[in-house]
Amino acid sequence: MTLTMAMPKGRIFEEAVQLLRSAGYDLPSSFEQSRKLIIDVPNESLRFILAKPMDVPTYVEHGVADVGVAGKDVMLEEKRDVHEVLDLNISACHLAVAALPTYQRGELNPKVASKYPNVASQFFKEQGEQVEIIKLNGSIELAPIMGLAGRIVDIVSTGQTLKENGLVELEQIRQITSRFIVNPASYRMRAGEIHDMVERLAAVIEGDGSEDH
Ligand code: PRP
């Protein structure tokens, strides 16, 4: 029976495909170039659905996908009822607070722009700071430049976007990597297939780790 895997479109996708190939999955070479949103790989009994990263846990929670790949950032923001079974150790980045270099704590600008309103409000709550979260859907770095917010909470990967837009990181919130997630019912009903996949992926990840030492 075909196992359905939800994959995040965009920058995580290629790394996730690479990881699956390293784990021995025979995926067609046209895979990364395709604009299709559903890709069947019958020889592996796999069906891939390509969703927006933030939507992957939604597909998995509702069981239309059995498994999926989601960033820890998305998992923290969405809090979906799925099992997070493996740290895939790909697409490493971190969540951070950033602002213009002129921003000062005492400035009393409580506005924080973010694609991660839940993560951002939780972070500032823990810091004992009252803020007003402004939800944006992308290009978050625009907000402080245009005066929409004093600070942003966003993903920093290479740091290039902050640098090119003249922003500086104020605080690191946490490290982020991609996770392998599983629908709870699929985890019970299709335990054999899913464990096999997890073991194959884990073997590649552990192998990668040991090469570093
Ligand atoms: C992400 C993130 C930053 C950027 C960080 O945005 O929101 O803007 O990447 O990467 P860097 O540190 O390597 O420059 P993404 O490109 O996913 O698009 P978005 O602005 O639409 O969210």
Coordinates of N, CA and C and ligand atoms in Angstrom, one line a residue:
M1 N 0.8 -1.2 0.0 CA 0.0 0.0 0.0 C 0.9 1.3 0.0
T2 N 0.4 2.3 -0.7 CA 1.2 3.5 -0.8 C 1.2 4.3 0.5
L3 N 2.4 4.8 0.8 CA 2.5 5.7 2.0 C 2.6 7.1 1.4
T4 N 1.8 8.0 2.0 CA 1.8 9.4 1.6 C 2.7 10.2 2.5
M5 N 3.6 11.0 1.8 CA 4.6 11.8 2.6 C 4.4 13.3 2.2
A6 N 4.1 14.1 3.1 CA 4.0 15.6 2.9 C 5.4 16.2 2.9
M7 N 5.8 16.9 1.9 CA 7.1 17.5 1.8 C 6.9 19.1 1.7
P8 N 7.8 19.8 2.4 CA 7.7 21.3 2.3 C 8.3 21.8 1.0
K9 N 7.6 22.5 0.3 CA 8.1 23.2 -0.9 C 9.1 24.2 -0.5
G10 N 10.1 24.4 -1.3 CA 11.0 25.5 -1.0 C 12.4 25.0 -0.6
R11 N 13.0 25.7 0.3 CA 14.5 25.4 0.5 C 14.7 24.1 1.2
I12 N 13.8 23.6 2.0 CA 14.0 22.3 2.7 C 13.9 21.1 1.7
F13 N 13.1 21.3 0.7 CA 12.7 20.2 -0.2 C 13.9 19.5 -0.7
E14 N 14.8 20.2 -1.3 CA 16.0 19.6 -1.9 C 16.8 18.7 -0.9
E15 N 17.0 19.3 0.3 CA 17.8 18.6 1.3 C 17.0 17.3 1.7
A16 N 15.7 17.4 1.8 CA 14.9 16.3 2.2 C 15.0 15.2 1.2
V17 N 14.9 15.6 -0.1 CA 15.0 14.6 -1.2 C 16.3 13.9 -1.2
Q18 N 17.4 14.7 -1.0 CA 18.7 14.2 -0.9 C 18.9 13.2 0.2
L19 N 18.3 13.5 1.3 CA 18.3 12.5 2.5 C 17.6 11.2 2.1
L20 N 16.5 11.3 1.5 CA 15.7 10.1 1.1 C 16.5 9.3 0.1
R21 N 17.2 10.0 -0.8 CA 18.0 9.3 -1.8 C 19.2 8.6 -1.1
S22 N 19.8 9.3 -0.2 CA 20.9 8.6 0.6 C 20.4 7.4 1.4
A23 N 19.2 7.5 1.8 CA 18.6 6.3 2.5 C 18.2 5.2 1.6
G24 N 18.4 5.4 0.3 CA 18.2 4.3 -0.7 C 16.9 4.4 -1.4
Y25 N 16.2 5.4 -1.3 CA 14.9 5.6 -2.0 C 15.2 6.0 -3.4
D26 N 14.7 5.3 -4.4 CA 14.9 5.5 -5.8 C 13.9 6.6 -6.3
L27 N 14.3 7.8 -6.3 CA 13.4 8.9 -6.7 C 13.8 9.4 -8.1
P28 N 12.8 9.7 -8.9 CA 13.2 10.1 -10.3 C 14.0 11.4 -10.3
S29 N 14.9 11.5 -11.3 CA 15.8 12.7 -11.3 C 15.0 14.0 -11.6
S30 N 13.9 13.9 -12.2 CA 13.1 15.1 -12.5 C 12.3 15.6 -11.2
F31 N 12.5 14.9 -10.2 CA 11.7 15.2 -8.9 C 11.8 16.6 -8.5
E32 N 13.0 17.2 -8.4 CA 13.2 18.5 -7.9 C 12.7 19.6 -8.8
Q33 N 12.7 19.3 -10.2 CA 12.3 20.3 -11.1 C 10.8 20.4 -11.3
S34 N 10.1 19.4 -10.9 CA 8.7 19.3 -11.2 C 7.9 20.4 -10.5
R35 N 6.8 20.8 -11.2 CA 5.9 21.8 -10.6 C 4.6 21.1 -10.1
K36 N 4.6 19.8 -10.2 CA 3.5 19.0 -9.8 C 3.4 19.1 -8.2
L37 N 2.2 19.0 -7.7 CA 2.0 19.1 -6.3 C 1.8 17.7 -5.7
I38 N 1.6 16.7 -6.6 CA 1.5 15.3 -6.1 C 2.4 14.5 -7.0
I39 N 3.3 13.8 -6.5 CA 4.2 13.0 -7.3 C 4.2 11.6 -6.8
D40 N 3.8 10.7 -7.6 CA 3.8 9.3 -7.3 C 5.1 8.6 -7.7
V41 N 5.6 7.8 -6.8 CA 6.8 7.0 -7.0 C 6.4 5.5 -6.8
P42 N 5.8 4.9 -7.8 CA 5.2 3.6 -7.6 C 6.2 2.5 -7.2
N43 N 7.4 2.6 -7.8 CA 8.4 1.6 -7.5 C 8.8 1.6 -6.0
E44 N 8.5 2.7 -5.3 CA 8.8 2.7 -3.8 C 7.5 2.7 -3.0
S45 N 6.4 2.6 -3.7 CA 5.1 2.7 -3.0 C 5.0 3.9 -2.2
L46 N 5.4 5.0 -2.8 CA 5.4 6.3 -2.1 C 4.6 7.3 -2.9
R47 N 3.9 8.2 -2.3 CA 3.2 9.3 -2.9 C 3.7 10.6 -2.1
F48 N 4.2 11.6 -2.9 CA 4.6 12.8 -2.2 C 3.6 13.9 -2.5
I49 N 3.3 14.7 -1.5 CA 2.5 15.9 -1.7 C 3.4 17.0 -1.3
L50 N 3.4 18.1 -2.1 CA 4.2 19.2 -1.9 C 3.4 20.4 -1.4
A51 N 3.6 20.7 -0.1 CA 2.8 21.7 0.6 C 3.7 22.9 1.0
K52 N 3.1 24.0 1.3 CA 3.8 25.1 1.9 C 4.4 24.6 3.2
P53 N 5.6 24.9 3.6 CA 6.2 24.4 4.8 C 5.3 24.5 6.1
M54 N 4.6 25.6 6.2 CA 3.8 25.8 7.4 C 2.5 24.9 7.4
D55 N 2.2 24.3 6.2 CA 1.0 23.5 6.1 C 1.3 22.0 6.2
V56 N 2.5 21.6 6.2 CA 2.8 20.2 6.3 C 2.2 19.5 7.5
P57 N 2.4 20.1 8.7 CA 1.8 19.4 9.9 C 0.2 19.3 9.8
T58 N -0.4 20.2 9.1 CA -1.9 20.2 8.9 C -2.3 18.9 8.1
Y59 N -1.6 18.7 7.0 CA -1.9 17.5 6.2 C -1.6 16.2 7.0
V60 N -0.6 16.2 7.8 CA -0.2 15.0 8.6 C -1.2 14.8 9.7
E61 N -1.6 15.9 10.4 CA -2.5 15.8 11.5 C -3.9 15.2 11.0
H62 N -4.3 15.7 9.8 CA -5.6 15.2 9.3 C -5.5 13.9 8.7
G63 N -4.3 13.3 8.6 CA -4.2 11.9 8.1 C -4.2 11.8 6.5
V64 N -4.3 12.9 5.8 CA -4.3 12.8 4.4 C -2.8 12.5 3.9
A65 N -1.9 12.8 4.8 CA -0.5 12.4 4.6 C -0.2 11.5 5.9
D66 N 0.5 10.4 5.6 CA 0.9 9.5 6.8 C 2.1 10.1 7.5
V67 N 3.0 10.6 6.8 CA 4.3 11.2 7.3 C 4.6 12.5 6.7
G68 N 5.6 13.2 7.2 CA 6.0 14.4 6.6 C 7.3 15.0 7.1
V69 N 7.8 16.0 6.5 CA 9.0 16.7 6.9 C 8.6 18.1 7.2
A70 N 8.9 18.5 8.5 CA 8.5 19.9 8.9 C 9.6 20.5 9.7
G71 N 9.9 21.7 9.6 CA 10.9 22.5 10.4 C 10.4 22.5 11.8
K72 N 11.3 22.5 12.8 CA 11.0 22.7 14.2 C 10.3 24.0 14.4
D73 N 10.6 25.0 13.6 CA 9.9 26.4 13.7 C 8.4 26.2 13.4
V74 N 8.1 25.4 12.4 CA 6.7 25.2 12.1 C 6.0 24.4 13.2
M75 N 6.7 23.4 13.7 CA 6.1 22.6 14.8 C 5.8 23.4 16.0
L76 N 6.7 24.3 16.3 CA 6.5 25.2 17.5 C 5.4 26.1 17.3
E77 N 5.3 26.6 16.0 CA 4.2 27.6 15.7 C 2.8 27.0 15.6
E78 N 2.8 25.8 15.0 CA 1.5 25.2 14.7 C 0.9 24.3 15.8
K79 N 1.8 23.7 16.6 CA 1.4 22.8 17.7 C 0.3 21.8 17.2
R80 N 0.6 21.0 16.2 CA -0.4 20.1 15.7 C -0.3 18.7 16.4
D81 N -1.3 18.0 16.3 CA -1.3 16.6 16.9 C -0.7 15.6 16.0
V82 N 0.6 15.6 16.0 CA 1.4 14.7 15.2 C 2.6 14.2 16.1
H83 N 3.1 13.0 15.7 CA 4.3 12.5 16.4 C 5.5 13.0 15.7
E84 N 6.4 13.6 16.5 CA 7.7 14.1 15.9 C 8.7 13.0 16.3
V85 N 9.1 12.1 15.3 CA 9.8 10.9 15.7 C 11.3 11.0 15.4
L86 N 11.8 11.9 14.6 CA 13.2 11.9 14.2 C 13.6 13.3 13.9
D87 N 14.8 13.7 14.4 CA 15.4 15.0 14.0 C 16.3 14.6 12.7
L88 N 15.8 15.2 11.6 CA 16.5 14.9 10.4 C 17.8 15.6 10.2
N89 N 18.1 16.6 11.1 CA 19.3 17.3 11.1 C 19.6 18.0 9.8
I90 N 18.6 18.4 9.1 CA 18.8 19.1 7.8 C 18.2 20.5 8.0
S91 N 18.6 21.4 7.0 CA 18.1 22.8 7.0 C 18.3 23.5 8.4
A92 N 19.5 23.4 8.9 CA 19.8 24.0 10.2 C 19.7 25.5 10.1
C93 N 19.1 26.1 11.0 CA 19.0 27.6 11.1 C 18.7 28.0 12.5
H94 N 18.4 29.2 12.8 CA 17.9 29.5 14.1 C 16.8 30.6 14.0
L95 N 16.0 30.6 15.1 CA 15.0 31.7 15.2 C 15.6 32.8 16.1
A96 N 15.5 34.0 15.6 CA 16.1 35.1 16.3 C 15.2 36.4 16.3
V97 N 15.6 37.3 17.3 CA 15.0 38.6 17.3 C 16.0 39.5 16.6
A98 N 15.5 40.3 15.7 CA 16.4 41.3 15.0 C 15.8 42.6 14.9
A99 N 16.6 43.6 14.6 CA 16.1 45.0 14.6 C 17.1 45.8 13.8
L100 N 16.8 47.1 13.6 CA 17.8 48.0 13.0 C 18.9 48.2 14.1
P101 N 20.1 48.5 13.7 CA 21.1 48.7 14.8 C 20.8 49.9 15.7
T102 N 20.0 50.8 15.3 CA 19.6 51.9 16.1 C 18.6 51.6 17.2
Y103 N 18.0 50.4 17.1 CA 16.9 50.0 18.0 C 17.5 49.8 19.4
Q104 N 16.8 50.4 20.4 CA 17.3 50.3 21.8 C 16.1 49.8 22.6
R105 N 16.4 48.9 23.5 CA 15.4 48.3 24.4 C 14.5 49.3 25.0
G106 N 15.1 50.4 25.5 CA 14.3 51.5 26.1 C 13.4 52.3 25.2
E107 N 13.5 51.9 23.9 CA 12.8 52.7 22.9 C 11.3 52.7 23.0
L108 N 10.8 51.7 23.7 CA 9.4 51.5 24.0 C 8.6 51.3 22.7
N109 N 9.2 50.5 21.8 CA 8.4 50.2 20.6 C 7.9 48.7 20.8
P110 N 6.7 48.5 21.2 CA 6.3 47.1 21.6 C 5.9 46.3 20.4
K111 N 6.0 46.8 19.2 CA 5.6 46.1 18.0 C 6.6 45.2 17.5
V112 N 6.2 43.9 17.3 CA 7.2 42.9 16.8 C 6.5 42.2 15.6
A113 N 7.1 42.2 14.5 CA 6.6 41.6 13.3 C 7.1 40.2 13.1
S114 N 6.3 39.2 12.7 CA 6.8 37.9 12.6 C 5.8 37.0 11.8
K115 N 6.4 36.0 11.2 CA 5.6 34.9 10.5 C 5.2 33.9 11.6
Y116 N 5.8 34.0 12.8 CA 5.6 33.1 13.9 C 5.0 33.8 15.1
P117 N 3.7 34.2 15.0 CA 3.1 35.0 16.1 C 3.1 34.2 17.4
N118 N 2.8 32.9 17.4 CA 2.8 32.1 18.6 C 4.2 32.0 19.3
V119 N 5.1 31.7 18.5 CA 6.5 31.5 19.0 C 7.0 32.9 19.6
A120 N 6.7 33.9 18.8 CA 7.1 35.3 19.2 C 6.5 35.7 20.5
S121 N 5.1 35.5 20.6 CA 4.5 36.0 21.9 C 4.9 35.1 23.1
Q122 N 5.1 33.8 22.8 CA 5.6 32.9 23.9 C 7.0 33.4 24.4
F123 N 7.8 33.7 23.5 CA 9.2 34.1 23.8 C 9.2 35.4 24.7
F124 N 8.4 36.4 24.2 CA 8.4 37.7 25.0 C 7.7 37.5 26.3
K125 N 6.7 36.6 26.4 CA 6.0 36.4 27.6 C 7.0 35.8 28.6
E126 N 7.8 34.9 28.2 CA 8.8 34.3 29.1 C 9.9 35.3 29.5
Q127 N 10.1 36.3 28.7 CA 11.0 37.4 29.0 C 10.4 38.5 29.9
G128 N 9.1 38.3 30.1 CA 8.3 39.2 30.9 C 8.1 40.6 30.2
E129 N 8.1 40.5 28.9 CA 7.9 41.8 28.2 C 6.6 41.8 27.4
Q130 N 5.9 42.8 27.5 CA 4.6 42.9 26.8 C 4.9 43.5 25.4
V131 N 4.4 42.8 24.4 CA 4.6 43.2 23.0 C 3.3 43.1 22.2
E132 N 3.3 43.8 21.1 CA 2.2 43.6 20.2 C 2.7 42.9 19.0
I133 N 2.2 41.8 18.7 CA 2.7 41.0 17.6 C 1.9 41.4 16.3
I134 N 2.7 41.6 15.2 CA 2.1 41.9 13.9 C 2.4 40.7 13.0
K135 N 1.4 40.0 12.6 CA 1.6 38.8 11.8 C 1.9 39.2 10.3
L136 N 3.0 38.7 9.8 CA 3.3 38.9 8.4 C 3.5 37.5 7.8
N137 N 3.4 37.5 6.4 CA 3.6 36.2 5.8 C 4.9 36.0 5.1
G138 N 5.8 37.0 5.1 CA 7.1 36.8 4.5 C 7.8 38.2 4.4
S139 N 9.0 38.2 3.9 CA 9.8 39.4 3.8 C 9.7 40.2 5.1
I140 N 9.8 39.5 6.2 CA 9.7 40.1 7.5 C 10.6 41.3 7.7
E141 N 11.8 41.2 7.1 CA 12.9 42.2 7.3 C 12.4 43.6 6.9
L142 N 11.4 43.7 6.1 CA 10.9 45.0 5.6 C 10.3 45.8 6.8
A143 N 9.7 45.1 7.8 CA 8.9 45.7 8.8 C 9.7 46.8 9.6
P144 N 10.9 46.5 10.2 CA 11.6 47.5 10.9 C 12.1 48.7 10.0
I145 N 12.4 48.3 8.8 CA 13.0 49.3 7.9 C 11.8 50.3 7.6
M146 N 10.6 49.8 7.4 CA 9.5 50.7 7.0 C 8.8 51.3 8.3
G147 N 9.3 50.9 9.4 CA 8.7 51.4 10.7 C 7.4 50.8 11.1
L148 N 7.1 49.6 10.5 CA 5.9 48.8 10.9 C 6.1 48.2 12.3
A149 N 7.3 47.8 12.6 CA 7.6 47.3 13.9 C 9.0 47.6 14.3
G150 N 9.3 47.6 15.6 CA 10.6 47.9 16.1 C 11.5 46.7 15.9
R151 N 10.9 45.5 16.1 CA 11.7 44.3 16.0 C 11.0 43.2 15.2
I152 N 11.8 42.2 14.8 CA 11.1 41.1 14.1 C 11.6 39.8 14.8
V153 N 10.8 38.7 14.7 CA 11.2 37.4 15.1 C 11.2 36.6 13.8
D154 N 12.3 36.1 13.4 CA 12.4 35.4 12.1 C 13.5 34.4 12.1
I155 N 13.5 33.6 11.0 CA 14.5 32.6 10.8 C 15.8 33.2 10.3
V156 N 16.9 32.9 10.8 CA 18.2 33.3 10.3 C 18.9 32.0 9.8
S157 N 19.3 32.0 8.6 CA 20.1 30.9 8.1 C 21.5 31.3 7.8
T158 N 21.8 31.9 6.7 CA 23.2 32.4 6.4 C 23.4 33.8 7.1
G159 N 22.3 34.5 7.4 CA 22.4 35.8 7.9 C 22.5 36.9 6.8
Q160 N 22.5 36.4 5.6 CA 22.5 37.3 4.4 C 21.4 38.3 4.3
T161 N 20.2 37.8 4.6 CA 19.0 38.7 4.4 C 19.1 39.8 5.5
L162 N 19.5 39.5 6.7 CA 19.6 40.5 7.7 C 20.7 41.5 7.3
K163 N 21.8 41.0 6.8 CA 22.9 41.9 6.5 C 22.6 42.8 5.3
E164 N 22.0 42.2 4.3 CA 21.7 43.0 3.1 C 20.6 44.1 3.3
N165 N 19.9 43.9 4.4 CA 18.8 44.9 4.7 C 19.2 45.7 6.0
G166 N 20.5 45.6 6.3 CA 21.0 46.5 7.4 C 20.4 46.2 8.8
L167 N 20.0 44.9 9.0 CA 19.5 44.6 10.4 C 20.5 43.8 11.2
V168 N 20.3 43.9 12.5 CA 21.2 43.1 13.4 C 20.4 42.2 14.3
E169 N 21.1 41.0 14.6 CA 20.4 40.1 15.5 C 20.6 40.6 16.9
L170 N 19.5 40.6 17.7 CA 19.5 41.0 19.1 C 19.6 39.8 20.0
E171 N 18.8 38.8 19.7 CA 18.8 37.6 20.6 C 18.5 36.4 19.8
Q172 N 19.2 35.3 20.2 CA 18.8 34.0 19.6 C 17.7 33.3 20.4
I173 N 16.7 32.8 19.7 CA 15.6 32.2 20.4 C 15.9 30.7 20.6
R174 N 16.1 30.0 19.4 CA 16.5 28.6 19.5 C 17.0 28.1 18.2
Q175 N 17.7 27.0 18.2 CA 18.2 26.3 17.0 C 17.0 25.6 16.4
I176 N 17.1 25.5 15.0 CA 16.0 24.8 14.3 C 16.6 23.8 13.3
T177 N 16.0 22.6 13.2 CA 16.3 21.7 12.2 C 15.0 21.1 11.7
S178 N 15.0 20.3 10.6 CA 13.8 19.7 10.2 C 13.5 18.4 10.9
R179 N 12.2 18.0 11.0 CA 11.8 16.8 11.8 C 11.0 15.9 10.9
F180 N 11.1 14.6 11.1 CA 10.2 13.6 10.5 C 9.0 13.5 11.4
I181 N 7.8 13.8 10.8 CA 6.6 13.7 11.6 C 5.6 12.7 11.1
V182 N 4.8 12.1 12.0 CA 3.9 11.0 11.7 C 2.5 11.2 12.2
N183 N 1.5 10.9 11.4 CA 0.2 10.9 11.9 C 0.0 9.8 12.9
P184 N -0.6 10.1 14.1 CA -0.8 9.2 15.1 C -1.5 7.9 14.7
A185 N -2.5 7.9 13.9 CA -3.2 6.7 13.5 C -2.3 5.9 12.5
S186 N -1.7 6.6 11.6 CA -0.8 5.9 10.7 C 0.4 5.2 11.5
Y187 N 0.8 5.9 12.5 CA 1.9 5.3 13.3 C 1.5 4.0 13.9
R188 N 0.2 3.8 14.3 CA -0.2 2.5 14.8 C -0.5 1.5 13.7
M189 N -1.3 2.0 12.7 CA -1.8 1.1 11.6 C -0.7 0.7 10.6
R190 N 0.3 1.5 10.4 CA 1.3 1.2 9.4 C 2.7 1.3 10.0
A191 N 2.8 0.7 11.3 CA 4.0 0.8 12.1 C 5.2 0.2 11.3
G192 N 5.0 -0.9 10.7 CA 6.1 -1.6 10.0 C 6.8 -0.7 9.0
E193 N 6.0 -0.2 8.1 CA 6.5 0.6 7.0 C 7.2 1.9 7.5
I194 N 6.5 2.5 8.5 CA 7.0 3.8 9.0 C 8.3 3.5 9.8
H195 N 8.4 2.5 10.6 CA 9.6 2.2 11.3 C 10.8 1.9 10.4
D196 N 10.4 1.2 9.3 CA 11.5 0.9 8.3 C 12.0 2.2 7.7
M197 N 11.1 3.2 7.4 CA 11.6 4.5 6.8 C 12.4 5.2 7.9
V198 N 11.9 5.2 9.1 CA 12.6 6.0 10.1 C 14.0 5.4 10.4
E199 N 14.1 4.0 10.3 CA 15.4 3.4 10.5 C 16.4 3.7 9.4
R200 N 15.9 3.7 8.2 CA 16.7 4.0 7.0 C 17.2 5.4 7.1
L201 N 16.3 6.4 7.5 CA 16.7 7.8 7.6 C 17.7 8.0 8.7
A202 N 17.4 7.3 9.9 CA 18.3 7.5 11.0 C 19.7 6.9 10.8
A203 N 19.8 5.9 10.0 CA 21.1 5.3 9.7 C 21.9 6.3 8.9
V204 N 21.3 7.0 7.9 CA 22.0 8.0 7.2 C 22.4 9.2 8.1
I205 N 21.5 9.6 8.9 CA 21.8 10.8 9.8 C 23.0 10.4 10.8
E206 N 22.9 9.2 11.4 CA 23.9 8.8 12.3 C 25.3 8.7 11.6
G207 N 25.2 8.1 10.4 CA 26.4 8.0 9.5 C 27.0 9.3 9.3
D208 N 26.2 10.3 9.0 CA 26.7 11.7 8.7 C 27.4 12.2 9.9
G209 N 26.8 12.0 11.1 CA 27.3 12.5 12.3 C 28.7 11.9 12.7
S210 N 28.8 10.6 12.4 CA 30.1 9.9 12.8 C 31.3 10.4 11.9
E211 N 30.9 10.8 10.7 CA 32.0 11.3 9.8 C 32.7 12.6 10.3
D212 N 31.9 13.3 11.2 CA 32.4 14.6 11.7 C 33.5 14.4 12.8
H213 N 33.5 13.1 13.4 CA 34.3 12.9 14.6 C 35.6 12.2 14.2
Ligands
PRP1 C1 13.6 33.1 5.3 C2 13.6 33.9 6.5 C3 14.6 35.0 6.2 C4 15.6 34.3 5.3 C5 16.8 34.0 6.1 O1 12.8 33.7 4.3 O2 12.3 34.4 6.8 O3 13.9 36.1 5.5 O4 15.0 33.1 4.8 O5 17.8 33.3 5.4 P1 19.3 33.9 5.3 O6 19.7 34.1 6.8 O7 20.1 32.7 4.7 O8 19.3 35.1 4.5 P2 12.3 32.9 3.0 O9 13.4 33.0 2.0 O10 11.9 31.5 3.3 O11 11.1 33.7 2.5 P3 10.0 34.7 3.2 O12 10.7 36.0 3.4 O13 9.0 34.7 2.2 O14 9.6 34.0 4.5

